Structure formats: C-alpha cells, structure tokens
XYZ file of C-alpha atoms in Angstrom:
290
model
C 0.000 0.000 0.000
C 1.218 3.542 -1.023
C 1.025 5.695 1.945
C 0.845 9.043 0.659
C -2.523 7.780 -1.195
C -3.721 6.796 2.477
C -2.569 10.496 3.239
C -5.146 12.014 0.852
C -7.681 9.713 1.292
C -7.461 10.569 5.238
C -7.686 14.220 3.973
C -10.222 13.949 1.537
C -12.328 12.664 4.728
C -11.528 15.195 6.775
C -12.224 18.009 4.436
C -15.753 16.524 3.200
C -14.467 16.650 -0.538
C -11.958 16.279 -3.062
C -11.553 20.128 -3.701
C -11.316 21.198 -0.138
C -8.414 18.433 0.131
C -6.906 19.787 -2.927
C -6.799 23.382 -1.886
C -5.339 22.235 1.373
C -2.559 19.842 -0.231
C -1.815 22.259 -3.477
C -2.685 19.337 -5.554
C -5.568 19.334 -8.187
C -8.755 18.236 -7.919
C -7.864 15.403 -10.382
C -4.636 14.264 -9.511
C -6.233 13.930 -5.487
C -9.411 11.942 -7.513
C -6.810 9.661 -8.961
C -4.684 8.554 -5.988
C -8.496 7.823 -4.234
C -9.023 5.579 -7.125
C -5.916 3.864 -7.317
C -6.138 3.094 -3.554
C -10.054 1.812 -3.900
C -8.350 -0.315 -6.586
C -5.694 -1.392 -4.032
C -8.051 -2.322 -1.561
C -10.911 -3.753 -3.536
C -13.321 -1.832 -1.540
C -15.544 1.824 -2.588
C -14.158 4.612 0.047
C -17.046 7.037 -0.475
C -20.095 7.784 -2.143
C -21.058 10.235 -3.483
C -24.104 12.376 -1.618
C -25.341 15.572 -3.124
C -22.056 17.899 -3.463
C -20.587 15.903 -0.580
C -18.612 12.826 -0.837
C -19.135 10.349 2.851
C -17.447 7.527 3.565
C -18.594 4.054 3.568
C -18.275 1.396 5.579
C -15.008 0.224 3.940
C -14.169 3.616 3.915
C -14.757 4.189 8.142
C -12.994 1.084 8.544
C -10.239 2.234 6.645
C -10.236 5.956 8.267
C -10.037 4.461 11.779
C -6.724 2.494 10.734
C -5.046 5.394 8.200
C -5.560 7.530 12.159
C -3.686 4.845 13.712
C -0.934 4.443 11.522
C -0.287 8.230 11.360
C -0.498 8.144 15.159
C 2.164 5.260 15.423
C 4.286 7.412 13.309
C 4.220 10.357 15.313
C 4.853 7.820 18.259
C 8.253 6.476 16.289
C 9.309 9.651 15.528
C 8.849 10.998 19.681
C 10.074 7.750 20.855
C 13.325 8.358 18.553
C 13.821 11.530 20.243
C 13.332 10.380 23.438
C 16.122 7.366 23.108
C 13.732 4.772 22.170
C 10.561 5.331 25.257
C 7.784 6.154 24.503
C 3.638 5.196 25.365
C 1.682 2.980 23.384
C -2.050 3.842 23.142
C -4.855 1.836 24.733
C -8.314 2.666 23.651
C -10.724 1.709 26.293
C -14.200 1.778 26.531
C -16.211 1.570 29.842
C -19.496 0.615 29.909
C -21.983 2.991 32.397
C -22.811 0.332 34.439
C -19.038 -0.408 35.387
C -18.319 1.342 38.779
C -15.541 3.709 37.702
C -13.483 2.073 40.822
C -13.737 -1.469 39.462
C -12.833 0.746 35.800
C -9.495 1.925 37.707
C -8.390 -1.154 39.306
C -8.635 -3.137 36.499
C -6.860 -1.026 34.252
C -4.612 0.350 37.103
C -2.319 -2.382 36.820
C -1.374 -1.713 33.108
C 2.098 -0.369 32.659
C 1.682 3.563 33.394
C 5.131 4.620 32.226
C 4.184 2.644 28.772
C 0.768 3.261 28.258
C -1.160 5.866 27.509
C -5.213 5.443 28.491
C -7.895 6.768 26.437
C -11.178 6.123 28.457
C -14.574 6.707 26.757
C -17.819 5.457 28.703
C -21.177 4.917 26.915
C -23.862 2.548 26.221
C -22.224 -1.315 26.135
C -23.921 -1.494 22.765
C -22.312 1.515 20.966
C -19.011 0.832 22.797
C -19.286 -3.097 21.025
C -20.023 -1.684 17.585
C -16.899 0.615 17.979
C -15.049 -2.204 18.803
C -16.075 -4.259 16.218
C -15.123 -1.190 13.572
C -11.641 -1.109 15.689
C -12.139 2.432 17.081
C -11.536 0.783 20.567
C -9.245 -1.573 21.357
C -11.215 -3.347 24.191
C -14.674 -2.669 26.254
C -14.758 -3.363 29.917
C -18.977 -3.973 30.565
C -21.089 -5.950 33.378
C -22.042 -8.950 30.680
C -20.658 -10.767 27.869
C -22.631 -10.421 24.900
C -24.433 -12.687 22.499
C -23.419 -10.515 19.611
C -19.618 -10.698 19.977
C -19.447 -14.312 18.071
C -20.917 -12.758 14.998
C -18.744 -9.842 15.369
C -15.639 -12.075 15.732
C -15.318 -10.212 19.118
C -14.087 -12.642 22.413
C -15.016 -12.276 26.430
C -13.933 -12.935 29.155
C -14.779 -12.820 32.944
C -12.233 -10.746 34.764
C -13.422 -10.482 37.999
C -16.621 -10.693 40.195
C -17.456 -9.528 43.340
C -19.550 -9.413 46.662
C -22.064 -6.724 46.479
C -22.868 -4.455 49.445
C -25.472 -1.629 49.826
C -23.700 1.984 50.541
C -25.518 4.997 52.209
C -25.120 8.013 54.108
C -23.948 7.688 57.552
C -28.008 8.765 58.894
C -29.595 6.141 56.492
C -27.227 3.939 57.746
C -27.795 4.229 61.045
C -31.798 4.075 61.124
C -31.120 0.730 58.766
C -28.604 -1.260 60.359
C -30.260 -3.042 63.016
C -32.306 -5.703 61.714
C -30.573 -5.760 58.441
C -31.312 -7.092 55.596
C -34.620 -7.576 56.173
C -35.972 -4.363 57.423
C -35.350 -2.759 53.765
C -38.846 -2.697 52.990
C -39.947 0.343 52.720
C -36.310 1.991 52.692
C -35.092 4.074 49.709
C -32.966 2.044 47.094
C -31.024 3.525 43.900
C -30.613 0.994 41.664
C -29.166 0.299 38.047
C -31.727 -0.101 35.208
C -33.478 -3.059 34.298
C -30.901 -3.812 31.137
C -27.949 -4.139 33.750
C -27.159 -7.815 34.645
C -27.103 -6.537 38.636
C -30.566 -5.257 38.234
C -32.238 -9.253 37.778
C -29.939 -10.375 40.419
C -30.972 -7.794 43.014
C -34.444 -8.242 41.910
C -34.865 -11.926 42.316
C -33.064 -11.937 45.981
C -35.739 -8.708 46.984
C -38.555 -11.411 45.556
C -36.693 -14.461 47.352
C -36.335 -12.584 50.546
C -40.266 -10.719 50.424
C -38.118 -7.724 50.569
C -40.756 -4.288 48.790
C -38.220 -1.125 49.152
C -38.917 2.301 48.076
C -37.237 2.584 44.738
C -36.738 6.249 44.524
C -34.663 6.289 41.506
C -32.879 3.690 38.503
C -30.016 4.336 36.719
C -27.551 3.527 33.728
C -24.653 5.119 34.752
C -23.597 3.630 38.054
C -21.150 7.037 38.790
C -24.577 9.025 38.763
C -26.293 6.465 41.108
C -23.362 7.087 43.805
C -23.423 10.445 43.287
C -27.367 11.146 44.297
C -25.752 8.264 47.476
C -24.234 10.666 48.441
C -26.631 13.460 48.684
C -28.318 10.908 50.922
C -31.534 9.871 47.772
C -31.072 6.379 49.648
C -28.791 3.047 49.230
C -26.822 2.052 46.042
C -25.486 -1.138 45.391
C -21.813 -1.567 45.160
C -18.867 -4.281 44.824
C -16.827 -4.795 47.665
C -13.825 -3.923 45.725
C -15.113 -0.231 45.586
C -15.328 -0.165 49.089
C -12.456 1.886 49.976
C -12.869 4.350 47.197
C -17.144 4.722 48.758
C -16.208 5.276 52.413
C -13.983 8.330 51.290
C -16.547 9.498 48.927
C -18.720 9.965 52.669
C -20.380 7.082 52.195
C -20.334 3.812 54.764
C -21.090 -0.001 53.901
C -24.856 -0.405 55.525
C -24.037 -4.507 54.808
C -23.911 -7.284 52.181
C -26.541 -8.632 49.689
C -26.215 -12.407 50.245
C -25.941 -14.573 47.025
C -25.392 -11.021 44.936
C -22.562 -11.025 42.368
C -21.733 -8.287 40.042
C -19.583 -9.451 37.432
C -17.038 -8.155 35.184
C -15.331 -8.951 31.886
C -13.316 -7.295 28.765
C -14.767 -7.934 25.582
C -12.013 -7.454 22.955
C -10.810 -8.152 19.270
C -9.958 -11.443 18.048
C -7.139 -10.433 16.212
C -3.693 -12.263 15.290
C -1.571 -9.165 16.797
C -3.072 -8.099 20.446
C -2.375 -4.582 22.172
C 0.295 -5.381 24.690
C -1.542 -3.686 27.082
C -4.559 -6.237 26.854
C -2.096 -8.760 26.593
C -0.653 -7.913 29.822
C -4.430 -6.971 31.752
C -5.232 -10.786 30.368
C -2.256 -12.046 31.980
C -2.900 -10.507 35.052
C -6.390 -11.765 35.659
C -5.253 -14.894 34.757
C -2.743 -15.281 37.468
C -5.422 -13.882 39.567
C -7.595 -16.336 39.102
C-alpha cells in the first residue's frame, strides 16, 4: 500500500471533498481523484459515495479511516520515541461501559504499565461501545455482561473479575437501617441500576426471594450518577466490595452485604492475530489472579 494515497484519502475525509483536500494539499482536484481511485483499486473496496455535493465515507471507507488515524499516530509515536532514546507510550483505547463502577474501571486497568501506556477512556452505552469495537475504534470494552453478539462480530469475552455486592448509604440512612438488616429494607429508599444491567435481575430476584418491597426512589444507567445522588443521601446504592475503599472516602459507609449477589465483570475485545500489549498484559494478570 502507497502511503501518501492513504494520506489524501485521510484528507479527503476530513475536508468533506476532493476540492477542499486539494486546496489544502496544493494538488488538483484530479490528480487527489486519482490517488483515491488507485487506492479503492488497491483495496478492492468503494471509500465514499457520493451524496449531493458531498462525498461520505462508507463502511469500507470508516474502517479504513479508523486504521489510516492509527498508523499516522504510530508514526508520530516512532518519531517521539526516537527523540526520546527509544521510550515512549503505546495507546490503549478503552471503553467503559456505564454500568461499570468507575473504581472497578481503575483497578482493572490500574495495573497496566503507566510509564508505557497511555489510556484513552470513553464510557457509553455497552452497545455503541461493542459496535466501535467491532469497527476497531476501541481496542477493548470493559462492561457488566458478555454479549451474544460478539461471536458474529468475531469479538471474544472474558470474565475478569466478580465480586460481593454491598449496599452503601449516608452515615443517617445507615444508622436508622442497620439493626435488623437485611430484612428491614422494605420500605427503605434504594437507587438501583436499570433493568438492562445484569445486577438489576440479580438484586431483583433476591428482593422477591427474601419478600423484601423497598422504596425505589430512583434507577439508573450510569452507576457514577447512582453514587453520586448516594451521596446526597436519595437512599442506598449497590456496590462491589472492591469499591469499598474508594465509597467510604466518597462519605459514604457499607450499611451490609446482599447475600448470594454477584456483580460481574469482563473485557470484551478483538480477536485479532496481533493483540495490544496492554490487553495482553491486563489478560495475563487476571489470569494469574484467578
């Protein structure tokens, strides 16, 4: 493949159209046309199409936009790990799912080389982060399930950790709830995550098991909003144990456990011949954890 053509096809998509690239390259209009055919021709695929006065990129051509960004990125990397003696960080796009605890987010990644990595973090929807993996935006998606989709999206999964789940509150609430705990919770005021998150059926069937009715004051997607109306004392939140520490500085304190309550946690990531070392190495870890 002949760079420079991925060079004006990358600015061709950044400037909405073949003229716009030209004026900004000092090339003409037909020369830039000419390299974008050559390249479609190298590839096999159709790059854009043609919409009104604008040309937009296919799917080929989104695919191929995402990669021409990462190869120019790894060659500004060479050329700053060159001047700095041969260091330099290595680029880890990660996406977290809202219904990942941003604690269990940090401690999973946490252990991931800092002086040779460099973390890009994007949370979202587990659905839209999966579709960016699958187009290779991302380079792995931490979420609260594995998902049926990731087989047809050559996409793998696996469980990296799961945890005890305990109810947090504000010292008051916890106070008027502790004694008699856990089955005086009917009737007290519960935050909980939305009936899409895996921890939502879980808590669910052990309220039904246990003839437990609380006052369900509010449901969430994103599990940092939940702790942060916790906080403001809206009522209880479920929580893993591992985010214990990082909850009892936030002002909150551990009211108790949820008996037979999980929350797990996995990485859903790219099948692909050459892995990130950074995965490599998180995959590694939780292995030996395990």
């Amino acid at each position: 493949m002949n760079y420079r053509h991925l060079h004006y096809f990358w600015m061709v998509a950044m400037e909405g159209g073949i003229s716009a690239a030209a004026r900004k390259l000092g090339m003409t209009p037909q020369a830039i046309s000419s390299q974008i055919s050559t390249l479609e021709q190298q590839v096999g695929q159709v790059l854009f199409t043609q919409v009104g006065r604008k040309l937009e990129l296919t799917e080929a051509g989104r695919t191929a936009l995402h990669y021409a960004e990462r190869i120019f990125q790894l060659g500004e990397e060479l050329e700053h790990a060159l001047e700095q003696g041969g260091a330099s960080r290595s680029r880890l796009n990660v996406g977290v799912s809202d219904a990942i605890p941003k604690t269990i987010a940090q401690q999973l990644l946490a252990p991931l080389g800092a002086a040779t990595t460099r973390l890009v973090c994007i949370d979202g929807d587990r659905d839209e982060l999966i579709a960016r993996l699958a187009l290779h935006q991302l380079d792995l998606v931490l979420c609260d399930r594995a998902g049926s989709t990731t087989e047809a999206l050559k996409l793998q999964s696996k469980l990296l950790v799961f945890a005890p789940i305990m109810l947090l509150g504000t010292a008051e609430l916890v106070a008027q709830y502790r004694d008699g705990f856990p089955f005086n919770l009917s009737g007290a005021p519960l935050l909980l995550p939305t009936r899409n998150a895996a921890l939502r059926a879980q808590i669910d069937v052990w309220l039904a098991e246990n003839r437990i009715v609380p006052d369900i004051v509010g449901e969430f997607s994103d599990s940092a909003l939940m702790a942060a109306f916790a906080q403001r004392g809206a009522g209880f939140f479920p929580s893993p144990v591992l985010a214990e520490g990082a909850a009892t500085t936030a002002g909150l304190q551990t009211l108790g456990h949820l008996p037979g309550v999980i929350g797990h946690y996995h990485v859903i990531f790219s099948a692909r011949k050459i892995m990130h070392p950074a995965l490599a190495q998180l995959l590694e870890l939780e292995s030996q954890a395990a």
